[in-house]
Amino acid sequence: MATRQSVDHFLEQCEGALRFAEFEFNEASRQEHYEDEEFQNSQRYIEEALTDMERLYASSNAQQRDMLARMQQQLNGMKNEMVLLRH
């Protein structure tokens, strides 16, 4: 079973990945093809967070799964926006 501390720590990491991705998304929206590597890194962090979430989700209780599912929606939303951006 996942501990509350491990879930909280993981959610903080996800929020950091989201902030980084949002920043890179906004930069890419304004600058087009500059900083492609950073944009790709932020996409990779989102993808890694989603992969790690699957493992943590399996050992979580109902309340933790709810929190993880909400974060998963946010991560997937950002991932989709980044894919659709004409970058």
Tab-separated table of C-alpha atoms in Angstrom:
chain	number	residue	atom	x	y	z
A	1	MET	CA	0.000	0.000	0.000
A	2	ALA	CA	1.226	3.471	-0.862
A	3	THR	CA	1.866	5.771	2.055
A	4	ARG	CA	0.295	9.180	2.258
A	5	GLN	CA	3.745	10.739	2.206
A	6	SER	CA	4.757	8.918	-0.980
A	7	VAL	CA	1.555	9.975	-2.749
A	8	ASP	CA	1.923	13.582	-1.581
A	9	HIS	CA	5.555	13.643	-2.729
A	10	PHE	CA	4.613	12.182	-6.094
A	11	LEU	CA	1.814	14.736	-6.557
A	12	GLU	CA	4.306	17.532	-5.824
A	13	GLN	CA	6.594	16.130	-8.512
A	14	CYS	CA	3.666	16.042	-10.932
A	15	GLU	CA	2.813	19.661	-10.140
A	16	GLY	CA	6.431	20.595	-10.860
A	17	ALA	CA	6.287	18.776	-14.191
A	18	LEU	CA	3.033	20.592	-14.991
A	19	ARG	CA	4.488	24.005	-14.150
A	20	PHE	CA	7.538	23.306	-16.312
A	21	ALA	CA	5.361	22.070	-19.176
A	22	GLU	CA	3.040	25.090	-18.911
A	23	PHE	CA	6.011	27.434	-19.009
A	24	GLU	CA	7.503	25.690	-22.040
A	25	PHE	CA	4.106	25.568	-23.731
A	26	ASN	CA	3.673	29.325	-23.284
A	27	GLU	CA	7.206	29.981	-24.525
A	28	ALA	CA	6.716	27.731	-27.540
A	29	SER	CA	3.430	29.467	-28.328
A	30	ARG	CA	5.255	32.786	-28.566
A	31	GLN	CA	8.601	31.761	-30.017
A	32	GLU	CA	7.713	28.876	-32.311
A	33	HIS	CA	10.819	26.744	-32.836
A	34	TYR	CA	13.224	28.161	-30.282
A	35	GLU	CA	14.143	25.999	-27.291
A	36	ASP	CA	12.871	22.771	-28.875
A	37	GLU	CA	14.969	20.671	-26.501
A	38	GLU	CA	13.375	22.187	-23.395
A	39	PHE	CA	9.917	21.734	-24.886
A	40	GLN	CA	10.673	18.081	-25.573
A	41	ASN	CA	12.080	17.636	-22.068
A	42	SER	CA	8.889	18.970	-20.546
A	43	GLN	CA	6.877	16.514	-22.657
A	44	ARG	CA	9.133	13.714	-21.451
A	45	TYR	CA	8.572	14.702	-17.792
A	46	ILE	CA	4.814	14.587	-18.326
A	47	GLU	CA	5.101	11.148	-19.929
A	48	GLU	CA	7.319	9.846	-17.106
A	49	ALA	CA	4.890	11.133	-14.495
A	50	LEU	CA	2.021	9.331	-16.208
A	51	THR	CA	4.021	6.099	-16.325
A	52	ASP	CA	5.028	6.349	-12.664
A	53	MET	CA	1.432	7.100	-11.761
A	54	GLU	CA	0.283	3.752	-13.105
A	55	ARG	CA	2.572	1.943	-10.664
A	56	LEU	CA	1.543	4.080	-7.708
A	57	TYR	CA	-2.149	3.857	-8.590
A	58	ALA	CA	-2.082	0.072	-8.229
A	59	SER	CA	-1.002	0.274	-4.583
A	60	SER	CA	-3.184	3.218	-3.523
A	61	ASN	CA	-6.386	3.353	-1.536
A	62	ALA	CA	-9.615	4.894	-2.865
A	63	GLN	CA	-8.889	8.432	-1.653
A	64	GLN	CA	-5.374	8.367	-3.079
A	65	ARG	CA	-6.681	7.006	-6.376
A	66	ASP	CA	-9.078	9.915	-6.590
A	67	MET	CA	-6.258	12.426	-6.101
A	68	LEU	CA	-4.084	10.587	-8.615
A	69	ALA	CA	-6.916	10.441	-11.153
A	70	ARG	CA	-7.397	14.220	-10.944
A	71	MET	CA	-3.674	14.767	-11.468
A	72	GLN	CA	-3.736	12.303	-14.346
A	73	GLN	CA	-6.435	14.384	-16.039
A	74	GLN	CA	-4.330	17.516	-15.683
A	75	LEU	CA	-1.225	15.783	-17.036
A	76	ASN	CA	-3.102	14.292	-19.965
A	77	GLY	CA	-4.667	17.665	-20.729
A	78	MET	CA	-1.267	19.353	-20.858
A	79	LYS	CA	0.182	16.490	-22.878
A	80	ASN	CA	-2.616	16.867	-25.441
A	81	GLU	CA	-2.205	20.645	-25.647
A	82	MET	CA	1.521	20.237	-26.250
A	83	VAL	CA	0.962	17.675	-28.988
A	84	LEU	CA	-1.574	19.888	-30.727
A	85	LEU	CA	0.608	23.006	-30.552
A	86	ARG	CA	1.997	23.845	-33.973
A	87	HIS	CA	5.555	23.914	-32.716
